[in-house]
PDB file of C-alpha atoms in Angstrom:
ATOM      1  CA  UNK A   1     117.447  84.134  96.384  1.00 50.00           C
ATOM      2  CA  UNK A   2     118.319  85.028  99.982  1.00 72.00           C
ATOM      3  CA  UNK A   3     117.737  82.317 102.567  1.00 90.00           C
ATOM      4  CA  UNK A   4     116.947  84.856 105.293  1.00 97.00           C
ATOM      5  CA  UNK A   5     114.625  83.935 108.141  1.00 98.00           C
ATOM      6  CA  UNK A   6     111.415  85.985 107.959  1.00 99.00           C
ATOM      7  CA  UNK A   7     109.497  86.604 111.189  1.00 99.00           C
ATOM      8  CA  UNK A   8     105.795  87.410 110.879  1.00 99.00           C
ATOM      9  CA  UNK A   9     104.538  89.182 114.010  1.00 99.00           C
ATOM     10  CA  UNK A  10     100.765  88.930 114.519  1.00 99.00           C
ATOM     11  CA  UNK A  11      98.982  90.561 117.473  1.00 99.00           C
ATOM     12  CA  UNK A  12      95.485  89.158 118.017  1.00 99.00           C
ATOM     13  CA  UNK A  13      92.533  90.368 120.048  1.00 98.00           C
ATOM     14  CA  UNK A  14      89.094  88.755 119.708  1.00 98.00           C
ATOM     15  CA  UNK A  15      90.079  87.624 116.227  1.00 98.00           C
ATOM     16  CA  UNK A  16      88.347  84.246 116.331  1.00 98.00           C
ATOM     17  CA  UNK A  17      86.288  84.958 113.234  1.00 97.00           C
ATOM     18  CA  UNK A  18      89.296  85.554 110.969  1.00 97.00           C
ATOM     19  CA  UNK A  19      92.545  84.381 112.551  1.00 98.00           C
ATOM     20  CA  UNK A  20      92.533  80.834 111.139  1.00 98.00           C
ATOM     21  CA  UNK A  21      92.379  82.291 107.625  1.00 98.00           C
ATOM     22  CA  UNK A  22      95.191  84.753 108.411  1.00 98.00           C
ATOM     23  CA  UNK A  23      97.414  81.996 109.853  1.00 99.00           C
ATOM     24  CA  UNK A  24      96.733  79.720 106.886  1.00 98.00           C
ATOM     25  CA  UNK A  25      97.667  82.599 104.573  1.00 98.00           C
ATOM     26  CA  UNK A  26     101.110  82.669 106.225  1.00 99.00           C
ATOM     27  CA  UNK A  27     101.681  78.919 106.521  1.00 98.00           C
ATOM     28  CA  UNK A  28     100.732  78.396 102.847  1.00 98.00           C
ATOM     29  CA  UNK A  29     103.490  80.737 101.637  1.00 99.00           C
ATOM     30  CA  UNK A  30     105.845  79.479  98.918  1.00 98.00           C
ATOM     31  CA  UNK A  31     108.717  80.832 101.032  1.00 98.00           C
ATOM     32  CA  UNK A  32     109.325  78.245 103.734  1.00 94.00           C
ATOM     33  CA  UNK A  33     112.030  79.796 105.897  1.00 98.00           C
ATOM     34  CA  UNK A  34     109.674  81.736 108.120  1.00 99.00           C
ATOM     35  CA  UNK A  35     108.267  81.821 111.616  1.00 99.00           C
ATOM     36  CA  UNK A  36     104.906  83.144 112.764  1.00 99.00           C
ATOM     37  CA  UNK A  37     104.655  84.662 116.229  1.00 99.00           C
ATOM     38  CA  UNK A  38     101.063  85.161 117.390  1.00 99.00           C
ATOM     39  CA  UNK A  39     100.450  87.150 120.576  1.00 99.00           C
ATOM     40  CA  UNK A  40      96.950  86.682 121.973  1.00 99.00           C
ATOM     41  CA  UNK A  41      96.284  89.999 123.706  1.00 99.00           C
ATOM     42  CA  UNK A  42      93.776  88.860 126.347  1.00 98.00           C
ATOM     43  CA  UNK A  43      91.055  87.820 123.887  1.00 98.00           C
ATOM     44  CA  UNK A  44      87.644  87.019 125.404  1.00 98.00           C
ATOM     45  CA  UNK A  45      86.275  85.123 122.390  1.00 98.00           C
ATOM     46  CA  UNK A  46      87.472  81.795 120.948  1.00 98.00           C
ATOM     47  CA  UNK A  47      90.840  83.094 119.691  1.00 98.00           C
ATOM     48  CA  UNK A  48      92.791  81.044 122.273  1.00 98.00           C
ATOM     49  CA  UNK A  49      90.907  77.854 121.326  1.00 98.00           C
ATOM     50  CA  UNK A  50      91.693  78.327 117.640  1.00 98.00           C
ATOM     51  CA  UNK A  51      95.369  78.974 118.397  1.00 98.00           C
ATOM     52  CA  UNK A  52      95.488  75.814 120.525  1.00 97.00           C
ATOM     53  CA  UNK A  53      94.571  73.809 117.416  1.00 97.00           C
ATOM     54  CA  UNK A  54      97.519  75.110 115.366  1.00 98.00           C
ATOM     55  CA  UNK A  55     100.073  72.350 114.812  1.00 96.00           C
ATOM     56  CA  UNK A  56     103.063  73.722 112.949  1.00 97.00           C
ATOM     57  CA  UNK A  57     106.588  73.984 114.302  1.00 97.00           C
ATOM     58  CA  UNK A  58     106.993  77.354 112.580  1.00 98.00           C
ATOM     59  CA  UNK A  59     104.334  78.915 114.819  1.00 99.00           C
ATOM     60  CA  UNK A  60     105.035  80.406 118.262  1.00 98.00           C
ATOM     61  CA  UNK A  61     102.016  81.344 120.373  1.00 98.00           C
ATOM     62  CA  UNK A  62     102.151  83.641 123.386  1.00 99.00           C
ATOM     63  CA  UNK A  63      99.256  84.684 125.637  1.00 98.00           C
ATOM     64  CA  UNK A  64      99.260  87.943 127.593  1.00 98.00           C
ATOM     65  CA  UNK A  65      96.719  90.024 129.503  1.00 98.00           C
ATOM     66  CA  UNK A  66      95.075  92.730 127.427  1.00 98.00           C
ATOM     67  CA  UNK A  67      97.618  95.518 126.902  1.00 97.00           C
ATOM     68  CA  UNK A  68      96.650  96.781 123.453  1.00 97.00           C
ATOM     69  CA  UNK A  69      97.650  96.089 119.862  1.00 97.00           C
ATOM     70  CA  UNK A  70     100.910  98.032 120.018  1.00 98.00           C
ATOM     71  CA  UNK A  71     102.091  96.158 123.110  1.00 98.00           C
ATOM     72  CA  UNK A  72     101.174  92.805 121.523  1.00 99.00           C
ATOM     73  CA  UNK A  73     103.034  93.708 118.312  1.00 99.00           C
ATOM     74  CA  UNK A  74     106.113  94.666 120.339  1.00 99.00           C
ATOM     75  CA  UNK A  75     105.939  91.401 122.302  1.00 99.00           C
ATOM     76  CA  UNK A  76     105.770  89.431 119.044  1.00 99.00           C
ATOM     77  CA  UNK A  77     108.836  91.263 117.734  1.00 99.00           C
ATOM     78  CA  UNK A  78     110.752  90.614 120.960  1.00 98.00           C
ATOM     79  CA  UNK A  79     110.019  86.876 120.564  1.00 99.00           C
ATOM     80  CA  UNK A  80     111.137  86.859 116.915  1.00 99.00           C
ATOM     81  CA  UNK A  81     114.482  85.656 115.570  1.00 98.00           C
ATOM     82  CA  UNK A  82     114.370  86.580 111.869  1.00 98.00           C
ATOM     83  CA  UNK A  83     116.583  89.091 110.108  1.00 98.00           C
ATOM     84  CA  UNK A  84     113.529  90.248 108.113  1.00 99.00           C
ATOM     85  CA  UNK A  85     110.325  91.274 109.887  1.00 99.00           C
ATOM     86  CA  UNK A  86     106.702  91.563 108.782  1.00 99.00           C
ATOM     87  CA  UNK A  87     103.810  92.671 110.979  1.00 99.00           C
ATOM     88  CA  UNK A  88     100.333  91.366 110.145  1.00 99.00           C
ATOM     89  CA  UNK A  89      96.865  91.932 111.546  1.00 98.00           C
ATOM     90  CA  UNK A  90      94.940  88.820 112.567  1.00 98.00           C
ATOM     91  CA  UNK A  91      92.457  89.290 109.714  1.00 97.00           C
ATOM     92  CA  UNK A  92      94.964  89.870 106.889  1.00 96.00           C
ATOM     93  CA  UNK A  93      95.335  87.654 103.822  1.00 98.00           C
ATOM     94  CA  UNK A  94      98.410  87.742 101.589  1.00 99.00           C
ATOM     95  CA  UNK A  95      99.050  86.149  98.187  1.00 99.00           C
ATOM     96  CA  UNK A  96     100.793  82.746  98.148  1.00 98.00           C
ATOM     97  CA  UNK A  97     104.179  84.030  96.946  1.00 99.00           C
ATOM     98  CA  UNK A  98     103.967  87.340  98.834  1.00 99.00           C
ATOM     99  CA  UNK A  99     106.951  86.774 101.113  1.00 99.00           C
ATOM    100  CA  UNK A 100     109.063  85.014  98.475  1.00 98.00           C
ATOM    101  CA  UNK A 101     108.615  87.951  96.098  1.00 99.00           C
ATOM    102  CA  UNK A 102     109.440  90.532  98.761  1.00 99.00           C
ATOM    103  CA  UNK A 103     112.566  88.619  99.864  1.00 99.00           C
ATOM    104  CA  UNK A 104     113.727  88.499  96.230  1.00 98.00           C
ATOM    105  CA  UNK A 105     113.042  92.223  95.890  1.00 98.00           C
ATOM    106  CA  UNK A 106     115.060  93.269  98.927  1.00 98.00           C
ATOM    107  CA  UNK A 107     117.943  91.070  97.751  1.00 96.00           C
ATOM    108  CA  UNK A 108     119.890  91.167 101.011  1.00 95.00           C
ATOM    109  CA  UNK A 109     119.782  94.948 101.446  1.00 97.00           C
ATOM    110  CA  UNK A 110     119.702  96.166 105.045  1.00 97.00           C
ATOM    111  CA  UNK A 111     119.045  99.844 104.324  1.00 98.00           C
ATOM    112  CA  UNK A 112     115.751  99.512 102.411  1.00 99.00           C
ATOM    113  CA  UNK A 113     112.235  98.193 103.036  1.00 99.00           C
ATOM    114  CA  UNK A 114     109.778  96.583 100.618  1.00 99.00           C
ATOM    115  CA  UNK A 115     106.151  97.544 100.034  1.00 99.00           C
ATOM    116  CA  UNK A 116     103.494  95.653  98.068  1.00 99.00           C
ATOM    117  CA  UNK A 117     100.347  95.865  95.975  1.00 99.00           C
ATOM    118  CA  UNK A 118      97.011  95.893  97.771  1.00 99.00           C
ATOM    119  CA  UNK A 119      93.292  96.054  97.263  1.00 98.00           C
ATOM    120  CA  UNK A 120      90.066  95.750  99.234  1.00 97.00           C
ATOM    121  CA  UNK A 121      87.484  93.025  99.508  1.00 96.00           C
ATOM    122  CA  UNK A 122      84.119  93.381 101.234  1.00 95.00           C
ATOM    123  CA  UNK A 123      81.708  91.292 103.306  1.00 92.00           C
ATOM    124  CA  UNK A 124      84.399  88.611 103.724  1.00 92.00           C
ATOM    125  CA  UNK A 125      83.972  87.767 100.039  1.00 94.00           C
ATOM    126  CA  UNK A 126      87.284  87.528  98.134  1.00 94.00           C
ATOM    127  CA  UNK A 127      85.418  87.663  94.815  1.00 95.00           C
ATOM    128  CA  UNK A 128      84.823  91.374  95.534  1.00 97.00           C
ATOM    129  CA  UNK A 129      88.588  92.031  95.636  1.00 97.00           C
ATOM    130  CA  UNK A 130      89.875  94.874  93.488  1.00 98.00           C
ATOM    131  CA  UNK A 131      93.417  96.273  93.307  1.00 98.00           C
ATOM    132  CA  UNK A 132      93.842  99.876  94.406  1.00 97.00           C
ATOM    133  CA  UNK A 133      96.820 101.256  92.395  1.00 97.00           C
ATOM    134  CA  UNK A 134      98.723 104.189  93.902  1.00 98.00           C
ATOM    135  CA  UNK A 135     101.282 106.654  92.566  1.00 98.00           C
ATOM    136  CA  UNK A 136     103.827 105.298  95.081  1.00 98.00           C
ATOM    137  CA  UNK A 137     103.804 101.839  93.466  1.00 99.00           C
ATOM    138  CA  UNK A 138     107.437 102.178  92.395  1.00 99.00           C
ATOM    139  CA  UNK A 139     110.889 102.376  93.991  1.00 99.00           C
ATOM    140  CA  UNK A 140     111.257 105.723  95.772  1.00 99.00           C
ATOM    141  CA  UNK A 141     113.534 107.560  98.193  1.00 99.00           C
ATOM    142  CA  UNK A 142     111.936 107.471 101.647  1.00 99.00           C
ATOM    143  CA  UNK A 143     110.952 111.140 102.104  1.00 99.00           C
ATOM    144  CA  UNK A 144     109.684 111.249  98.505  1.00 99.00           C
ATOM    145  CA  UNK A 145     107.521 108.193  99.248  1.00 99.00           C
ATOM    146  CA  UNK A 146     105.909 109.765 102.318  1.00 99.00           C
ATOM    147  CA  UNK A 147     105.388 113.130 100.625  1.00 99.00           C
ATOM    148  CA  UNK A 148     103.736 111.509  97.606  1.00 98.00           C
ATOM    149  CA  UNK A 149     101.715 109.015  99.658  1.00 98.00           C
ATOM    150  CA  UNK A 150     100.300 111.762 101.891  1.00 98.00           C
ATOM    151  CA  UNK A 151      99.640 114.144  98.983  1.00 97.00           C
ATOM    152  CA  UNK A 152      95.846 113.674  99.086  1.00 95.00           C
ATOM    153  CA  UNK A 153      95.591 112.787 102.764  1.00 92.00           C
ATOM    154  CA  UNK A 154      94.666 109.141 102.275  1.00 90.00           C
ATOM    155  CA  UNK A 155      97.937 107.244 102.637  1.00 94.00           C
ATOM    156  CA  UNK A 156      97.867 103.432 102.873  1.00 96.00           C
ATOM    157  CA  UNK A 157     100.504 102.205 105.332  1.00 97.00           C
ATOM    158  CA  UNK A 158      98.851  98.996 106.565  1.00 97.00           C
ATOM    159  CA  UNK A 159     101.237  96.730 108.453  1.00 98.00           C
ATOM    160  CA  UNK A 160     101.161  93.631 106.220  1.00 99.00           C
ATOM    161  CA  UNK A 161     102.449  95.597 103.226  1.00 99.00           C
ATOM    162  CA  UNK A 162     105.981  95.894 104.580  1.00 99.00           C
ATOM    163  CA  UNK A 163     109.062  93.684 104.782  1.00 99.00           C
ATOM    164  CA  UNK A 164     111.602  95.277 107.123  1.00 99.00           C
ATOM    165  CA  UNK A 165     115.220  94.417 107.963  1.00 99.00           C
ATOM    166  CA  UNK A 166     115.677  94.061 111.720  1.00 99.00           C
ATOM    167  CA  UNK A 167     118.447  96.686 111.668  1.00 98.00           C
ATOM    168  CA  UNK A 168     115.952  99.343 110.550  1.00 99.00           C
ATOM    169  CA  UNK A 169     113.612  98.551 113.445  1.00 99.00           C
ATOM    170  CA  UNK A 170     116.559  98.857 115.817  1.00 97.00           C
ATOM    171  CA  UNK A 171     116.910 102.460 114.575  1.00 98.00           C
ATOM    172  CA  UNK A 172     113.248 103.444 114.197  1.00 98.00           C
ATOM    173  CA  UNK A 173     111.999 102.071 117.500  1.00 98.00           C
ATOM    174  CA  UNK A 174     108.930  99.892 118.048  1.00 99.00           C
ATOM    175  CA  UNK A 175     105.185 100.577 118.278  1.00 99.00           C
ATOM    176  CA  UNK A 176     104.038 103.389 120.588  1.00 98.00           C
ATOM    177  CA  UNK A 177     102.049 101.668 123.362  1.00 98.00           C
ATOM    178  CA  UNK A 178     100.096 104.867 124.054  1.00 96.00           C
ATOM    179  CA  UNK A 179      98.457 104.739 120.610  1.00 95.00           C
ATOM    180  CA  UNK A 180      95.580 102.553 119.410  1.00 90.00           C
ATOM    181  CA  UNK A 181      93.832 104.183 116.423  1.00 90.00           C
ATOM    182  CA  UNK A 182      96.073 104.515 113.303  1.00 93.00           C
ATOM    183  CA  UNK A 183      99.104 103.564 115.389  1.00 96.00           C
ATOM    184  CA  UNK A 184     100.591 102.179 112.166  1.00 97.00           C
ATOM    185  CA  UNK A 185     100.735 105.709 110.721  1.00 98.00           C
ATOM    186  CA  UNK A 186     103.253 106.813 113.345  1.00 98.00           C
ATOM    187  CA  UNK A 187     105.141 103.514 113.393  1.00 99.00           C
ATOM    188  CA  UNK A 188     105.641 103.065 109.658  1.00 99.00           C
ATOM    189  CA  UNK A 189     106.470 106.739 109.151  1.00 99.00           C
ATOM    190  CA  UNK A 190     109.415 106.193 111.500  1.00 99.00           C
ATOM    191  CA  UNK A 191     110.342 102.926 109.772  1.00 99.00           C
ATOM    192  CA  UNK A 192     110.262 104.555 106.323  1.00 99.00           C
ATOM    193  CA  UNK A 193     112.297 107.562 107.464  1.00 99.00           C
ATOM    194  CA  UNK A 194     114.978 105.245 108.839  1.00 99.00           C
ATOM    195  CA  UNK A 195     115.211 103.539 105.428  1.00 99.00           C
ATOM    196  CA  UNK A 196     117.155 104.922 102.496  1.00 98.00           C
ATOM    197  CA  UNK A 197     114.615 103.642  99.974  1.00 99.00           C
ATOM    198  CA  UNK A 198     111.160 102.089  99.678  1.00 99.00           C
ATOM    199  CA  UNK A 199     111.221  99.258  97.142  1.00 99.00           C
ATOM    200  CA  UNK A 200     107.973  98.168  95.490  1.00 99.00           C
ATOM    201  CA  UNK A 201     107.098  94.539  94.739  1.00 99.00           C
ATOM    202  CA  UNK A 202     104.132  94.387  92.368  1.00 98.00           C
ATOM    203  CA  UNK A 203     103.617  90.613  92.617  1.00 98.00           C
ATOM    204  CA  UNK A 204     103.182  90.658  96.411  1.00 99.00           C
ATOM    205  CA  UNK A 205      99.472  91.333  96.986  1.00 99.00           C
ATOM    206  CA  UNK A 206      97.647  92.150 100.226  1.00 99.00           C
ATOM    207  CA  UNK A 207      93.933  91.327 100.332  1.00 98.00           C
ATOM    208  CA  UNK A 208      92.656  94.018 102.709  1.00 97.00           C
ATOM    209  CA  UNK A 209      89.473  93.097 104.527  1.00 94.00           C
ATOM    210  CA  UNK A 210      87.105  96.087 104.617  1.00 91.00           C
ATOM    211  CA  UNK A 211      83.755  96.952 106.125  1.00 82.00           C
ATOM    212  CA  UNK A 212      84.214  95.072 109.407  1.00 68.00           C
ATOM    213  CA  UNK A 213      81.837  96.557 111.964  1.00 58.00           C
ATOM    214  CA  UNK A 214      83.506  97.239 115.306  1.00 50.00           C
ATOM    215  CA  UNK A 215      87.065  97.070 113.968  1.00 48.00           C
ATOM    216  CA  UNK A 216      89.716  99.267 115.582  1.00 45.00           C
ATOM    217  CA  UNK A 217      89.880 101.544 112.536  1.00 47.00           C
ATOM    218  CA  UNK A 218      86.082 101.948 112.726  1.00 51.00           C
ATOM    219  CA  UNK A 219      86.283 103.383 116.248  1.00 56.00           C
ATOM    220  CA  UNK A 220      85.148 106.974 116.835  1.00 74.00           C
ATOM    221  CA  UNK A 221      85.483 107.125 120.641  1.00 86.00           C
ATOM    222  CA  UNK A 222      87.162 110.178 122.182  1.00 89.00           C
ATOM    223  CA  UNK A 223      90.137 108.048 123.265  1.00 91.00           C
ATOM    224  CA  UNK A 224      90.579 106.575 119.782  1.00 92.00           C
ATOM    225  CA  UNK A 225      90.256 109.950 118.064  1.00 94.00           C
ATOM    226  CA  UNK A 226      92.859 111.502 120.373  1.00 95.00           C
ATOM    227  CA  UNK A 227      95.162 108.572 119.613  1.00 95.00           C
ATOM    228  CA  UNK A 228      94.751 109.299 115.897  1.00 96.00           C
ATOM    229  CA  UNK A 229      95.542 112.982 116.536  1.00 97.00           C
ATOM    230  CA  UNK A 230      98.733 112.068 118.394  1.00 98.00           C
ATOM    231  CA  UNK A 231      99.753 109.564 115.708  1.00 98.00           C
ATOM    232  CA  UNK A 232      99.366 112.138 112.913  1.00 98.00           C
ATOM    233  CA  UNK A 233     101.137 114.757 115.022  1.00 98.00           C
ATOM    234  CA  UNK A 234     104.116 112.450 115.607  1.00 98.00           C
ATOM    235  CA  UNK A 235     104.304 111.297 111.978  1.00 98.00           C
ATOM    236  CA  UNK A 236     104.096 114.767 110.427  1.00 99.00           C
ATOM    237  CA  UNK A 237     106.660 116.101 112.889  1.00 98.00           C
ATOM    238  CA  UNK A 238     108.985 113.214 111.991  1.00 98.00           C
ATOM    239  CA  UNK A 239     108.758 113.876 108.250  1.00 99.00           C
ATOM    240  CA  UNK A 240     109.254 117.623 108.674  1.00 99.00           C
ATOM    241  CA  UNK A 241     112.380 116.998 110.749  1.00 98.00           C
ATOM    242  CA  UNK A 242     113.900 115.369 107.626  1.00 97.00           C
ATOM    243  CA  UNK A 243     112.513 117.721 105.001  1.00 97.00           C
ATOM    244  CA  UNK A 244     110.461 120.924 104.968  1.00 97.00           C
ATOM    245  CA  UNK A 245     109.732 122.071 101.416  1.00 98.00           C
ATOM    246  CA  UNK A 246     106.402 123.216  99.960  1.00 98.00           C
ATOM    247  CA  UNK A 247     105.434 119.707  98.780  1.00 98.00           C
ATOM    248  CA  UNK A 248     106.064 118.174 102.192  1.00 99.00           C
ATOM    249  CA  UNK A 249     104.218 120.976 104.010  1.00 99.00           C
ATOM    250  CA  UNK A 250     101.221 120.489 101.706  1.00 98.00           C
ATOM    251  CA  UNK A 251     101.288 116.703 102.186  1.00 98.00           C
ATOM    252  CA  UNK A 252     101.229 117.175 105.963  1.00 98.00           C
ATOM    253  CA  UNK A 253      98.436 119.768 105.745  1.00 98.00           C
ATOM    254  CA  UNK A 254      96.348 117.461 103.554  1.00 98.00           C
ATOM    255  CA  UNK A 255      96.834 114.590 105.994  1.00 98.00           C
ATOM    256  CA  UNK A 256      95.467 116.795 108.757  1.00 98.00           C
ATOM    257  CA  UNK A 257      92.634 118.011 106.499  1.00 98.00           C
ATOM    258  CA  UNK A 258      91.502 114.477 105.714  1.00 96.00           C
ATOM    259  CA  UNK A 259      91.462 113.791 109.460  1.00 96.00           C
ATOM    260  CA  UNK A 260      89.476 117.007 110.043  1.00 97.00           C
ATOM    261  CA  UNK A 261      86.676 115.662 107.849  1.00 96.00           C
ATOM    262  CA  UNK A 262      86.204 112.738 110.268  1.00 94.00           C
ATOM    263  CA  UNK A 263      85.846 114.982 113.338  1.00 95.00           C
ATOM    264  CA  UNK A 264      82.777 117.116 112.618  1.00 94.00           C
ATOM    265  CA  UNK A 265      80.338 117.515 114.307  1.00 94.00           C
ATOM    266  CA  UNK A 266      81.158 115.087 117.170  1.00 93.00           C
ATOM    267  CA  UNK A 267      84.671 116.308 117.999  1.00 94.00           C
ATOM    268  CA  UNK A 268      84.458 120.091 117.460  1.00 93.00           C
ATOM    269  CA  UNK A 269      87.045 120.989 120.107  1.00 92.00           C
ATOM    270  CA  UNK A 270      89.707 118.761 118.595  1.00 96.00           C
ATOM    271  CA  UNK A 271      88.793 120.052 115.134  1.00 97.00           C
ATOM    272  CA  UNK A 272      89.904 123.546 116.193  1.00 96.00           C
ATOM    273  CA  UNK A 273      93.367 122.217 117.052  1.00 97.00           C
ATOM    274  CA  UNK A 274      93.544 120.391 113.705  1.00 98.00           C
ATOM    275  CA  UNK A 275      92.495 123.493 111.763  1.00 98.00           C
ATOM    276  CA  UNK A 276      95.213 125.471 113.536  1.00 98.00           C
ATOM    277  CA  UNK A 277      97.821 122.918 112.429  1.00 99.00           C
ATOM    278  CA  UNK A 278      96.578 123.087 108.819  1.00 99.00           C
ATOM    279  CA  UNK A 279      96.865 126.885 108.899  1.00 98.00           C
ATOM    280  CA  UNK A 280     100.364 126.675 110.414  1.00 98.00           C
ATOM    281  CA  UNK A 281     101.474 124.432 107.543  1.00 98.00           C
ATOM    282  CA  UNK A 282     100.219 126.865 104.901  1.00 98.00           C
ATOM    283  CA  UNK A 283      96.801 125.379 104.179  1.00 98.00           C
ATOM    284  CA  UNK A 284      95.318 122.365 102.402  1.00 98.00           C
ATOM    285  CA  UNK A 285      94.121 121.989  98.820  1.00 97.00           C
ATOM    286  CA  UNK A 286      91.798 118.974  99.191  1.00 96.00           C
ATOM    287  CA  UNK A 287      88.036 119.372  99.421  1.00 94.00           C
ATOM    288  CA  UNK A 288      85.422 117.122 100.993  1.00 94.00           C
ATOM    289  CA  UNK A 289      84.071 114.553  98.514  1.00 92.00           C
ATOM    290  CA  UNK A 290      80.346 113.882  98.862  1.00 92.00           C
ATOM    291  CA  UNK A 291      79.133 112.734  95.444  1.00 92.00           C
ATOM    292  CA  UNK A 292      77.433 114.905  92.802  1.00 92.00           C
ATOM    293  CA  UNK A 293      74.545 116.247  94.897  1.00 93.00           C
ATOM    294  CA  UNK A 294      76.646 116.486  98.049  1.00 93.00           C
ATOM    295  CA  UNK A 295      79.377 118.417  96.248  1.00 93.00           C
ATOM    296  CA  UNK A 296      76.759 120.856  94.915  1.00 94.00           C
ATOM    297  CA  UNK A 297      75.379 121.357  98.427  1.00 94.00           C
ATOM    298  CA  UNK A 298      78.888 121.997  99.792  1.00 93.00           C
ATOM    299  CA  UNK A 299      79.532 124.525  97.013  1.00 92.00           C
ATOM    300  CA  UNK A 300      76.451 126.500  98.093  1.00 95.00           C
ATOM    301  CA  UNK A 301      76.924 126.093 101.843  1.00 93.00           C
ATOM    302  CA  UNK A 302      80.009 124.284 103.268  1.00 93.00           C
ATOM    303  CA  UNK A 303      81.222 120.837 104.297  1.00 95.00           C
ATOM    304  CA  UNK A 304      80.467 121.371 107.998  1.00 95.00           C
ATOM    305  CA  UNK A 305      76.797 122.109 107.283  1.00 95.00           C
ATOM    306  CA  UNK A 306      76.670 119.019 105.067  1.00 94.00           C
ATOM    307  CA  UNK A 307      78.140 116.780 107.793  1.00 95.00           C
ATOM    308  CA  UNK A 308      75.904 118.305 110.469  1.00 95.00           C
ATOM    309  CA  UNK A 309      72.755 117.561 108.440  1.00 95.00           C
ATOM    310  CA  UNK A 310      74.077 114.078 107.632  1.00 93.00           C
ATOM    311  CA  UNK A 311      74.645 113.455 111.350  1.00 92.00           C
ATOM    312  CA  UNK A 312      71.124 114.639 112.268  1.00 94.00           C
ATOM    313  CA  UNK A 313      69.577 112.358 109.635  1.00 94.00           C
ATOM    314  CA  UNK A 314      71.586 109.338 110.865  1.00 89.00           C
ATOM    315  CA  UNK A 315      70.605 109.913 114.484  1.00 83.00           C
TER     316      UNK A 315
END
C-alpha cells in the first residue's frame, strides 16, 4: 500500500455541535499517515473552545475572520502538505478504514480520483443510516461519470466522498470564493473533469448527516439561491466544453430542471432564466415527484399550481 501523506481539509463555522465527532472520525482512521487541517471561519459559538481541547500532533488549527466556507477550504488546502487531499465538512463522519481503502484504490495514480459509498442518517442517530446506491458506483471515465450522475438531476458530489491527488487540484483550481450554496457542485465538476477516471471504492463509507435545520444546504435566501444558479451554470458549462452529445445535454437540462423545482413560487424571476436554459439545452425529461395524490394533482393541473398551494398552506 502507498505510504502517501493524506491531508484532510476541514472548514468550520459554528460547528460546535458536531465538530468533535467529525474530528474523532478522522483521528480514528486505520490509515495513520494523515494530517487534519481545521480552519475556524470566524465561528461565534463554542467551535474555538472545542478545537482548543484537541491534542494530537496530526491536527493543525487555524483561526480566521469569517470569509465563507470556500475561503476556509482554500486556506486549509494552502496549509496542507499531503500528496493526496480530502475535503470534509465539520459534521461529516467516515468509516474507520475509509482513507486506507481509498489510498489502496488509487494505488499511486496521479491522474485519477477516488469516490466512495454513502448513505444518510437522520436526527443525529446513526442507527437510521441507510446506504444510497447509485449507478455511478463503479470505475468510470470522468465525463461519463458526470453525465450519468446528473442524469436525473440529483447528483451527489459531497466533499468527503473524494480522495484527490494534489496535481489534479493544481489543474482544476480551488473553491470559488463567490459561491456559498452548492459550491461543491462547481468545484468537484472541475476536479472530475481534470481527472482521467473516477475510481469507486465500495468499502469507504460516508455517513451523511441529514435534516439539520439551518444548514447551508437548507438555505433559501436570495443570495444563496443565486449562488446555486451560478454554481450550476459554471458546472454545466464546464462539462459541455468537454463533451456535447445528446446524453450530456439531457443531463445538464435535468440538473437545471431539478433546481427549477426548488425555485417556485418564491423565486419566479430566476425561474424564468432557468427555464430558458432548459429550453436551450433541448428540454428535460424529469417530472416533479409529489407522492401518489400529489402526482395525480399535477397530472390534472401542473407542478407550479401544486407548489403554490403547498406554499400557501405552509404559510
